[in-house]
Amino acid sequence: MITLKSPRDIEGMRRAGQITAAARELAGKMVRPGVTTLEIDTAVRKFIESQGATPSFLGYGGFPGSACISVNDEVIHGIPSNLVLKEGDIVSVDVGAYIGGFHGDCAATFPCGKVSEEAAKLIAVTEQSFWEGMKFARFGYRVSDISHAIQEYVESHGFSIVRDYVGHGVGANLHESPEVPNYGKPGHGPRLAPGMTLAVEPMVNQGDWKVKVMRDGWTVRTADGSLAAHYENSILITKGEPEILTQVGDLRV
């Protein structure tokens, strides 16, 4: 069942989203050669907790980190570790914060120092595909209209969209209905309505779209070893333009 949020709920989600977005920004500033993914994770956790919130991912389904930090061919769900980042890596950071009964959820891929032209293009196309999808995140369209716009943009630039993992509703629960795929034909799925809150998150591979889960049960890599990027925001469907809930606003890090 899709839960439409009340004005009070939306205020709570804006607060959670602001903290989450600030945590993503903090992580991005830390991505540089010589830093470990565990150091980034620790800073994210301390920041979220300093705001009176709880990391949404910590312990979720047994996940051991406060952020999912995925490097190079890791698509999503990378476990923070003593891995030292090096020049040329690309680093996807997915974070969530829970406060006042609501979750924020967002992600981005950051370059570590100077990266290849192809890696930079992958990061840019992944983020822009989100904004292409936002053109259809409006009252009256359907979920798959967002999905189709994302897929069309990504594939027009020679990259592929991951099929095995999708976006989702977000609110009092980290994952709610409906699912929001990043691929598919337009005109399908639930009709978008004011008060719907969605986490839209393109996951884009440099090569083939197929992925594999590693032995740790979490880390998802590209099957062909190609690079992957991820971009996500929590959004609100309104009667007009969609609202990005995961914005830093006045909360600086």
PDB file of C-alpha atoms in Angstrom:
ATOM      1  CA  MET A   1       0.000   0.000   0.000  1.00  0.00           C
ATOM      2  CA  ILE A   2       1.287   3.460  -0.919  1.00  0.00           C
ATOM      3  CA  THR A   3       1.220   5.923   1.967  1.00  0.00           C
ATOM      4  CA  LEU A   4       0.436   9.533   1.074  1.00  0.00           C
ATOM      5  CA  LYS A   5       2.138  11.892   3.509  1.00  0.00           C
ATOM      6  CA  SER A   6       0.318  14.618   5.419  1.00  0.00           C
ATOM      7  CA  PRO A   7       1.755  18.163   5.652  1.00  0.00           C
ATOM      8  CA  ARG A   8       3.072  17.262   9.112  1.00  0.00           C
ATOM      9  CA  ASP A   9       4.678  14.084   7.752  1.00  0.00           C
ATOM     10  CA  ILE A  10       6.304  16.080   4.982  1.00  0.00           C
ATOM     11  CA  GLU A  11       7.848  18.494   7.470  1.00  0.00           C
ATOM     12  CA  GLY A  12       9.341  15.487   9.270  1.00  0.00           C
ATOM     13  CA  MET A  13      10.696  14.129   6.013  1.00  0.00           C
ATOM     14  CA  ARG A  14      12.263  17.475   5.115  1.00  0.00           C
ATOM     15  CA  ARG A  15      14.107  17.434   8.432  1.00  0.00           C
ATOM     16  CA  ALA A  16      15.355  13.865   7.909  1.00  0.00           C
ATOM     17  CA  GLY A  17      16.238  14.661   4.310  1.00  0.00           C
ATOM     18  CA  GLN A  18      18.256  17.727   5.238  1.00  0.00           C
ATOM     19  CA  ILE A  19      20.407  15.742   7.670  1.00  0.00           C
ATOM     20  CA  THR A  20      20.834  12.942   5.138  1.00  0.00           C
ATOM     21  CA  ALA A  21      21.879  15.333   2.382  1.00  0.00           C
ATOM     22  CA  ALA A  22      24.389  17.027   4.684  1.00  0.00           C
ATOM     23  CA  ALA A  23      25.857  13.614   5.547  1.00  0.00           C
ATOM     24  CA  ARG A  24      26.235  12.855   1.825  1.00  0.00           C
ATOM     25  CA  GLU A  25      27.972  16.211   1.334  1.00  0.00           C
ATOM     26  CA  LEU A  26      30.336  15.501   4.219  1.00  0.00           C
ATOM     27  CA  ALA A  27      31.221  12.108   2.767  1.00  0.00           C
ATOM     28  CA  GLY A  28      31.882  13.638  -0.632  1.00  0.00           C
ATOM     29  CA  LYS A  29      34.295  16.174   0.836  1.00  0.00           C
ATOM     30  CA  MET A  30      36.220  13.325   2.474  1.00  0.00           C
ATOM     31  CA  VAL A  31      36.747  11.361  -0.743  1.00  0.00           C
ATOM     32  CA  ARG A  32      40.442  11.802  -1.532  1.00  0.00           C
ATOM     33  CA  PRO A  33      43.528   9.578  -1.899  1.00  0.00           C
ATOM     34  CA  GLY A  34      44.743   8.073   1.385  1.00  0.00           C
ATOM     35  CA  VAL A  35      41.389   8.068   3.186  1.00  0.00           C
ATOM     36  CA  THR A  36      39.739   4.772   4.125  1.00  0.00           C
ATOM     37  CA  THR A  37      36.073   4.041   3.545  1.00  0.00           C
ATOM     38  CA  LEU A  38      35.783   3.267   7.258  1.00  0.00           C
ATOM     39  CA  GLU A  39      36.989   6.771   8.111  1.00  0.00           C
ATOM     40  CA  ILE A  40      34.251   8.207   5.918  1.00  0.00           C
ATOM     41  CA  ASP A  41      31.670   5.924   7.501  1.00  0.00           C
ATOM     42  CA  THR A  42      32.731   6.919  11.019  1.00  0.00           C
ATOM     43  CA  ALA A  43      32.450  10.625  10.166  1.00  0.00           C
ATOM     44  CA  VAL A  44      29.004  10.099   8.635  1.00  0.00           C
ATOM     45  CA  ARG A  45      27.782   8.280  11.726  1.00  0.00           C
ATOM     46  CA  LYS A  46      29.125  10.941  14.101  1.00  0.00           C
ATOM     47  CA  PHE A  47      27.540  13.714  12.065  1.00  0.00           C
ATOM     48  CA  ILE A  48      24.114  12.059  11.838  1.00  0.00           C
ATOM     49  CA  GLU A  49      24.126  11.349  15.561  1.00  0.00           C
ATOM     50  CA  SER A  50      25.244  14.938  16.309  1.00  0.00           C
ATOM     51  CA  GLN A  51      21.998  16.084  14.698  1.00  0.00           C
ATOM     52  CA  GLY A  52      19.925  13.895  17.013  1.00  0.00           C
ATOM     53  CA  ALA A  53      19.256  11.370  14.276  1.00  0.00           C
ATOM     54  CA  THR A  54      20.119   7.703  13.772  1.00  0.00           C
ATOM     55  CA  PRO A  55      21.874   6.234  10.714  1.00  0.00           C
ATOM     56  CA  SER A  56      19.115   4.419   8.827  1.00  0.00           C
ATOM     57  CA  PHE A  57      21.413   1.740   7.459  1.00  0.00           C
ATOM     58  CA  LEU A  58      23.291   0.775  10.630  1.00  0.00           C
ATOM     59  CA  GLY A  59      22.042  -2.687  11.561  1.00  0.00           C
ATOM     60  CA  TYR A  60      19.405  -2.640   8.809  1.00  0.00           C
ATOM     61  CA  GLY A  61      19.055  -6.301   7.880  1.00  0.00           C
ATOM     62  CA  GLY A  62      22.353  -6.767   9.679  1.00  0.00           C
ATOM     63  CA  PHE A  63      24.320  -4.203   7.639  1.00  0.00           C
ATOM     64  CA  PRO A  64      27.433  -3.281   9.667  1.00  0.00           C
ATOM     65  CA  GLY A  65      28.002   0.293   8.471  1.00  0.00           C
ATOM     66  CA  SER A  66      26.270   3.654   8.711  1.00  0.00           C
ATOM     67  CA  ALA A  67      26.788   4.274   5.004  1.00  0.00           C
ATOM     68  CA  CYS A  68      27.100   2.038   1.971  1.00  0.00           C
ATOM     69  CA  ILE A  69      30.423   2.952   0.344  1.00  0.00           C
ATOM     70  CA  SER A  70      31.043   1.304  -3.019  1.00  0.00           C
ATOM     71  CA  VAL A  71      34.280   1.760  -4.976  1.00  0.00           C
ATOM     72  CA  ASN A  72      34.847   1.441  -8.744  1.00  0.00           C
ATOM     73  CA  ASP A  73      33.064  -1.751  -9.925  1.00  0.00           C
ATOM     74  CA  GLU A  74      31.023  -1.959  -6.718  1.00  0.00           C
ATOM     75  CA  VAL A  75      27.504  -0.829  -7.595  1.00  0.00           C
ATOM     76  CA  ILE A  76      25.843  -0.601  -4.162  1.00  0.00           C
ATOM     77  CA  HIS A  77      25.956  -1.913  -0.583  1.00  0.00           C
ATOM     78  CA  GLY A  78      29.726  -1.723  -0.196  1.00  0.00           C
ATOM     79  CA  ILE A  79      30.730  -2.344   3.425  1.00  0.00           C
ATOM     80  CA  PRO A  80      33.020   0.328   4.931  1.00  0.00           C
ATOM     81  CA  SER A  81      36.469  -1.079   5.650  1.00  0.00           C
ATOM     82  CA  ASN A  82      40.179  -0.273   5.867  1.00  0.00           C
ATOM     83  CA  LEU A  83      40.318  -0.015   2.079  1.00  0.00           C
ATOM     84  CA  VAL A  84      42.473   3.019   1.257  1.00  0.00           C
ATOM     85  CA  LEU A  85      41.154   5.178  -1.586  1.00  0.00           C
ATOM     86  CA  LYS A  86      43.565   5.976  -4.374  1.00  0.00           C
ATOM     87  CA  GLU A  87      43.823   8.506  -7.178  1.00  0.00           C
ATOM     88  CA  GLY A  88      41.414   7.679  -9.986  1.00  0.00           C
ATOM     89  CA  ASP A  89      38.883   5.730  -7.915  1.00  0.00           C
ATOM     90  CA  ILE A  90      35.199   6.574  -8.081  1.00  0.00           C
ATOM     91  CA  VAL A  91      33.326   6.248  -4.814  1.00  0.00           C
ATOM     92  CA  SER A  92      29.567   5.840  -4.392  1.00  0.00           C
ATOM     93  CA  VAL A  93      28.201   6.832  -0.992  1.00  0.00           C
ATOM     94  CA  ASP A  94      24.619   5.959  -0.011  1.00  0.00           C
ATOM     95  CA  VAL A  95      23.352   7.369   3.289  1.00  0.00           C
ATOM     96  CA  GLY A  96      20.159   7.512   5.309  1.00  0.00           C
ATOM     97  CA  ALA A  97      19.121   9.299   8.498  1.00  0.00           C
ATOM     98  CA  TYR A  98      16.140   8.610  10.725  1.00  0.00           C
ATOM     99  CA  ILE A  99      14.647  11.272  12.975  1.00  0.00           C
ATOM    100  CA  GLY A 100      11.175  12.111  14.236  1.00  0.00           C
ATOM    101  CA  GLY A 101       9.707   8.957  12.762  1.00  0.00           C
ATOM    102  CA  PHE A 102      10.951   9.452   9.184  1.00  0.00           C
ATOM    103  CA  HIS A 103      13.868   8.469   6.965  1.00  0.00           C
ATOM    104  CA  GLY A 104      15.866  10.388   4.412  1.00  0.00           C
ATOM    105  CA  ASP A 105      17.756   8.434   1.741  1.00  0.00           C
ATOM    106  CA  CYS A 106      20.239   9.733  -0.837  1.00  0.00           C
ATOM    107  CA  ALA A 107      23.423   8.805  -2.674  1.00  0.00           C
ATOM    108  CA  ALA A 108      26.048  10.149  -5.049  1.00  0.00           C
ATOM    109  CA  THR A 109      29.263   9.039  -6.734  1.00  0.00           C
ATOM    110  CA  PHE A 110      32.392  11.126  -6.147  1.00  0.00           C
ATOM    111  CA  PRO A 111      35.719  11.192  -8.010  1.00  0.00           C
ATOM    112  CA  CYS A 112      38.841  10.504  -5.929  1.00  0.00           C
ATOM    113  CA  GLY A 113      41.371  13.009  -7.209  1.00  0.00           C
ATOM    114  CA  LYS A 114      41.728  13.033 -10.989  1.00  0.00           C
ATOM    115  CA  VAL A 115      39.687  10.337 -12.743  1.00  0.00           C
ATOM    116  CA  SER A 116      39.514   9.167 -16.353  1.00  0.00           C
ATOM    117  CA  GLU A 117      37.293  10.957 -18.857  1.00  0.00           C
ATOM    118  CA  GLU A 118      35.063   7.885 -19.093  1.00  0.00           C
ATOM    119  CA  ALA A 119      34.675   7.706 -15.307  1.00  0.00           C
ATOM    120  CA  ALA A 120      33.819  11.402 -15.151  1.00  0.00           C
ATOM    121  CA  LYS A 121      31.263  10.920 -17.934  1.00  0.00           C
ATOM    122  CA  LEU A 122      29.707   7.953 -16.095  1.00  0.00           C
ATOM    123  CA  ILE A 123      29.293  10.021 -12.923  1.00  0.00           C
ATOM    124  CA  ALA A 124      27.781  12.947 -14.830  1.00  0.00           C
ATOM    125  CA  VAL A 125      25.381  10.827 -16.894  1.00  0.00           C
ATOM    126  CA  THR A 126      24.206   8.957 -13.791  1.00  0.00           C
ATOM    127  CA  GLU A 127      23.343  12.180 -11.952  1.00  0.00           C
ATOM    128  CA  GLN A 128      21.729  13.770 -14.991  1.00  0.00           C
ATOM    129  CA  SER A 129      19.599  10.668 -15.572  1.00  0.00           C
ATOM    130  CA  PHE A 130      18.000  11.344 -12.184  1.00  0.00           C
ATOM    131  CA  TRP A 131      17.071  14.861 -13.317  1.00  0.00           C
ATOM    132  CA  GLU A 132      15.717  13.503 -16.596  1.00  0.00           C
ATOM    133  CA  GLY A 133      13.455  11.268 -14.535  1.00  0.00           C
ATOM    134  CA  MET A 134      12.336  14.245 -12.446  1.00  0.00           C
ATOM    135  CA  LYS A 135      10.710  15.773 -15.527  1.00  0.00           C
ATOM    136  CA  PHE A 136       8.070  13.060 -15.177  1.00  0.00           C
ATOM    137  CA  ALA A 137       7.830  13.013 -11.359  1.00  0.00           C
ATOM    138  CA  ARG A 138       4.573  14.902 -11.507  1.00  0.00           C
ATOM    139  CA  PHE A 139       0.954  14.452 -10.526  1.00  0.00           C
ATOM    140  CA  GLY A 140      -0.823  12.394 -13.203  1.00  0.00           C
ATOM    141  CA  TYR A 141       2.179  10.591 -14.649  1.00  0.00           C
ATOM    142  CA  ARG A 142       2.968   6.999 -13.732  1.00  0.00           C
ATOM    143  CA  VAL A 143       5.986   5.555 -11.932  1.00  0.00           C
ATOM    144  CA  SER A 144       7.320   3.971 -15.115  1.00  0.00           C
ATOM    145  CA  ASP A 145       7.368   7.340 -16.860  1.00  0.00           C
ATOM    146  CA  ILE A 146      10.220   8.244 -14.489  1.00  0.00           C
ATOM    147  CA  SER A 147      11.802   4.835 -15.118  1.00  0.00           C
ATOM    148  CA  HIS A 148      11.667   5.141 -18.899  1.00  0.00           C
ATOM    149  CA  ALA A 149      13.178   8.642 -18.942  1.00  0.00           C
ATOM    150  CA  ILE A 150      16.120   7.457 -16.840  1.00  0.00           C
ATOM    151  CA  GLN A 151      16.785   4.395 -19.001  1.00  0.00           C
ATOM    152  CA  GLU A 152      16.494   6.307 -22.261  1.00  0.00           C
ATOM    153  CA  TYR A 153      18.996   8.962 -21.150  1.00  0.00           C
ATOM    154  CA  VAL A 154      21.516   6.456 -19.777  1.00  0.00           C
ATOM    155  CA  GLU A 155      21.450   4.183 -22.809  1.00  0.00           C
ATOM    156  CA  SER A 156      21.678   7.137 -25.202  1.00  0.00           C
ATOM    157  CA  HIS A 157      25.116   7.780 -23.682  1.00  0.00           C
ATOM    158  CA  GLY A 158      26.311   4.198 -24.112  1.00  0.00           C
ATOM    159  CA  PHE A 159      25.891   3.016 -20.510  1.00  0.00           C
ATOM    160  CA  SER A 160      23.498   0.476 -18.979  1.00  0.00           C
ATOM    161  CA  ILE A 161      20.939   0.496 -16.181  1.00  0.00           C
ATOM    162  CA  VAL A 162      21.028  -2.087 -13.394  1.00  0.00           C
ATOM    163  CA  ARG A 163      17.838  -4.197 -13.413  1.00  0.00           C
ATOM    164  CA  ASP A 164      18.241  -6.188 -10.188  1.00  0.00           C
ATOM    165  CA  TYR A 165      17.860  -3.228  -7.807  1.00  0.00           C
ATOM    166  CA  VAL A 166      15.355  -0.387  -7.932  1.00  0.00           C
ATOM    167  CA  GLY A 167      14.233   2.772  -6.179  1.00  0.00           C
ATOM    168  CA  HIS A 168      11.360   2.741  -3.711  1.00  0.00           C
ATOM    169  CA  GLY A 169       8.926   4.639  -1.583  1.00  0.00           C
ATOM    170  CA  VAL A 170      10.397   6.141   1.579  1.00  0.00           C
ATOM    171  CA  GLY A 171       8.909   7.550   4.765  1.00  0.00           C
ATOM    172  CA  ALA A 172       8.253   6.039   8.179  1.00  0.00           C
ATOM    173  CA  ASN A 173       9.978   2.971   6.732  1.00  0.00           C
ATOM    174  CA  LEU A 174      13.210   3.083   4.783  1.00  0.00           C
ATOM    175  CA  HIS A 175      11.661   0.974   2.028  1.00  0.00           C
ATOM    176  CA  GLU A 176       7.977   1.409   1.218  1.00  0.00           C
ATOM    177  CA  SER A 177       5.716   0.884  -1.787  1.00  0.00           C
ATOM    178  CA  PRO A 178       5.931   1.498  -4.662  1.00  0.00           C
ATOM    179  CA  GLU A 179       9.049   0.123  -6.298  1.00  0.00           C
ATOM    180  CA  VAL A 180      10.618   2.627  -8.702  1.00  0.00           C
ATOM    181  CA  PRO A 181      12.606   0.799 -11.411  1.00  0.00           C
ATOM    182  CA  ASN A 182      15.143   2.716 -13.480  1.00  0.00           C
ATOM    183  CA  TYR A 183      14.071   1.020 -16.698  1.00  0.00           C
ATOM    184  CA  GLY A 184      10.908  -0.011 -18.507  1.00  0.00           C
ATOM    185  CA  LYS A 185       8.176   1.160 -20.840  1.00  0.00           C
ATOM    186  CA  PRO A 186       6.273   4.349 -19.994  1.00  0.00           C
ATOM    187  CA  GLY A 187       2.657   4.375 -18.877  1.00  0.00           C
ATOM    188  CA  HIS A 188       2.863   1.596 -16.294  1.00  0.00           C
ATOM    189  CA  GLY A 189       2.805   1.340 -12.512  1.00  0.00           C
ATOM    190  CA  PRO A 190       0.962   3.438  -9.934  1.00  0.00           C
ATOM    191  CA  ARG A 191      -0.172   6.909 -10.925  1.00  0.00           C
ATOM    192  CA  LEU A 192       1.788   9.624  -9.148  1.00  0.00           C
ATOM    193  CA  ALA A 193      -0.189  11.665  -6.619  1.00  0.00           C
ATOM    194  CA  PRO A 194       0.584  14.580  -4.282  1.00  0.00           C
ATOM    195  CA  GLY A 195       1.945  13.318  -0.975  1.00  0.00           C
ATOM    196  CA  MET A 196       3.849  10.385  -2.446  1.00  0.00           C
ATOM    197  CA  THR A 197       7.487  10.290  -1.327  1.00  0.00           C
ATOM    198  CA  LEU A 198       9.956   8.292  -3.402  1.00  0.00           C
ATOM    199  CA  ALA A 199      13.650   7.474  -3.359  1.00  0.00           C
ATOM    200  CA  VAL A 200      14.644   7.617  -7.015  1.00  0.00           C
ATOM    201  CA  GLU A 201      18.097   6.112  -7.544  1.00  0.00           C
ATOM    202  CA  PRO A 202      19.650   5.338 -10.928  1.00  0.00           C
ATOM    203  CA  MET A 203      22.406   2.708 -10.722  1.00  0.00           C
ATOM    204  CA  VAL A 204      24.436   2.846 -13.909  1.00  0.00           C
ATOM    205  CA  ASN A 205      27.149   0.533 -15.248  1.00  0.00           C
ATOM    206  CA  GLN A 206      29.868   1.418 -17.703  1.00  0.00           C
ATOM    207  CA  GLY A 207      29.490  -1.988 -19.353  1.00  0.00           C
ATOM    208  CA  ASP A 208      26.753  -4.607 -19.148  1.00  0.00           C
ATOM    209  CA  TRP A 209      23.847  -4.153 -16.722  1.00  0.00           C
ATOM    210  CA  LYS A 210      24.329  -7.527 -15.023  1.00  0.00           C
ATOM    211  CA  VAL A 211      25.599  -7.628 -11.435  1.00  0.00           C
ATOM    212  CA  LYS A 212      26.707 -10.163  -8.834  1.00  0.00           C
ATOM    213  CA  VAL A 213      26.522 -10.270  -5.036  1.00  0.00           C
ATOM    214  CA  MET A 214      29.786 -10.985  -3.255  1.00  0.00           C
ATOM    215  CA  ARG A 215      30.405 -13.552  -0.504  1.00  0.00           C
ATOM    216  CA  ASP A 216      29.803 -10.982   2.241  1.00  0.00           C
ATOM    217  CA  GLY A 217      26.130 -11.086   1.233  1.00  0.00           C
ATOM    218  CA  TRP A 218      25.991  -7.317   0.699  1.00  0.00           C
ATOM    219  CA  THR A 219      28.442  -5.904  -1.804  1.00  0.00           C
ATOM    220  CA  VAL A 220      27.048  -5.794  -5.345  1.00  0.00           C
ATOM    221  CA  ARG A 221      29.563  -5.591  -8.198  1.00  0.00           C
ATOM    222  CA  THR A 222      29.238  -5.342 -11.960  1.00  0.00           C
ATOM    223  CA  ALA A 223      29.444  -8.833 -13.442  1.00  0.00           C
ATOM    224  CA  ASP A 224      31.954  -7.716 -16.076  1.00  0.00           C
ATOM    225  CA  GLY A 225      34.168  -5.668 -13.741  1.00  0.00           C
ATOM    226  CA  SER A 226      33.279  -2.354 -15.353  1.00  0.00           C
ATOM    227  CA  LEU A 227      32.803   0.842 -13.338  1.00  0.00           C
ATOM    228  CA  ALA A 228      29.470   1.708 -11.744  1.00  0.00           C
ATOM    229  CA  ALA A 229      27.881   4.911 -10.433  1.00  0.00           C
ATOM    230  CA  HIS A 230      24.863   5.717  -8.267  1.00  0.00           C
ATOM    231  CA  TYR A 231      22.797   8.846  -7.663  1.00  0.00           C
ATOM    232  CA  GLU A 232      19.732   9.208  -5.434  1.00  0.00           C
ATOM    233  CA  ASN A 233      17.443  11.705  -3.779  1.00  0.00           C
ATOM    234  CA  SER A 234      14.268  11.389  -1.756  1.00  0.00           C
ATOM    235  CA  ILE A 235      11.533  13.360  -3.504  1.00  0.00           C
ATOM    236  CA  LEU A 236       7.990  14.549  -2.856  1.00  0.00           C
ATOM    237  CA  ILE A 237       5.290  14.491  -5.512  1.00  0.00           C
ATOM    238  CA  THR A 238       3.275  17.723  -5.404  1.00  0.00           C
ATOM    239  CA  LYS A 239       0.635  19.359  -7.597  1.00  0.00           C
ATOM    240  CA  GLY A 240       3.471  21.052  -9.477  1.00  0.00           C
ATOM    241  CA  GLU A 241       7.247  20.556  -9.558  1.00  0.00           C
ATOM    242  CA  PRO A 242       8.607  17.627  -7.518  1.00  0.00           C
ATOM    243  CA  GLU A 243      10.368  18.685  -4.323  1.00  0.00           C
ATOM    244  CA  ILE A 244      13.818  17.321  -3.531  1.00  0.00           C
ATOM    245  CA  LEU A 245      13.655  16.394   0.164  1.00  0.00           C
ATOM    246  CA  THR A 246      17.344  15.539   0.477  1.00  0.00           C
ATOM    247  CA  GLN A 247      18.685  19.065   0.253  1.00  0.00           C
ATOM    248  CA  VAL A 248      21.191  20.542   2.682  1.00  0.00           C
ATOM    249  CA  GLY A 249      19.366  23.863   3.006  1.00  0.00           C
ATOM    250  CA  ASP A 250      20.649  25.886   5.982  1.00  0.00           C
ATOM    251  CA  LEU A 251      22.332  22.852   7.522  1.00  0.00           C
ATOM    252  CA  ARG A 252      26.014  23.071   6.639  1.00  0.00           C
ATOM    253  CA  VAL A 253      28.796  20.600   7.418  1.00  0.00           C
TER     254      VAL A 253
END
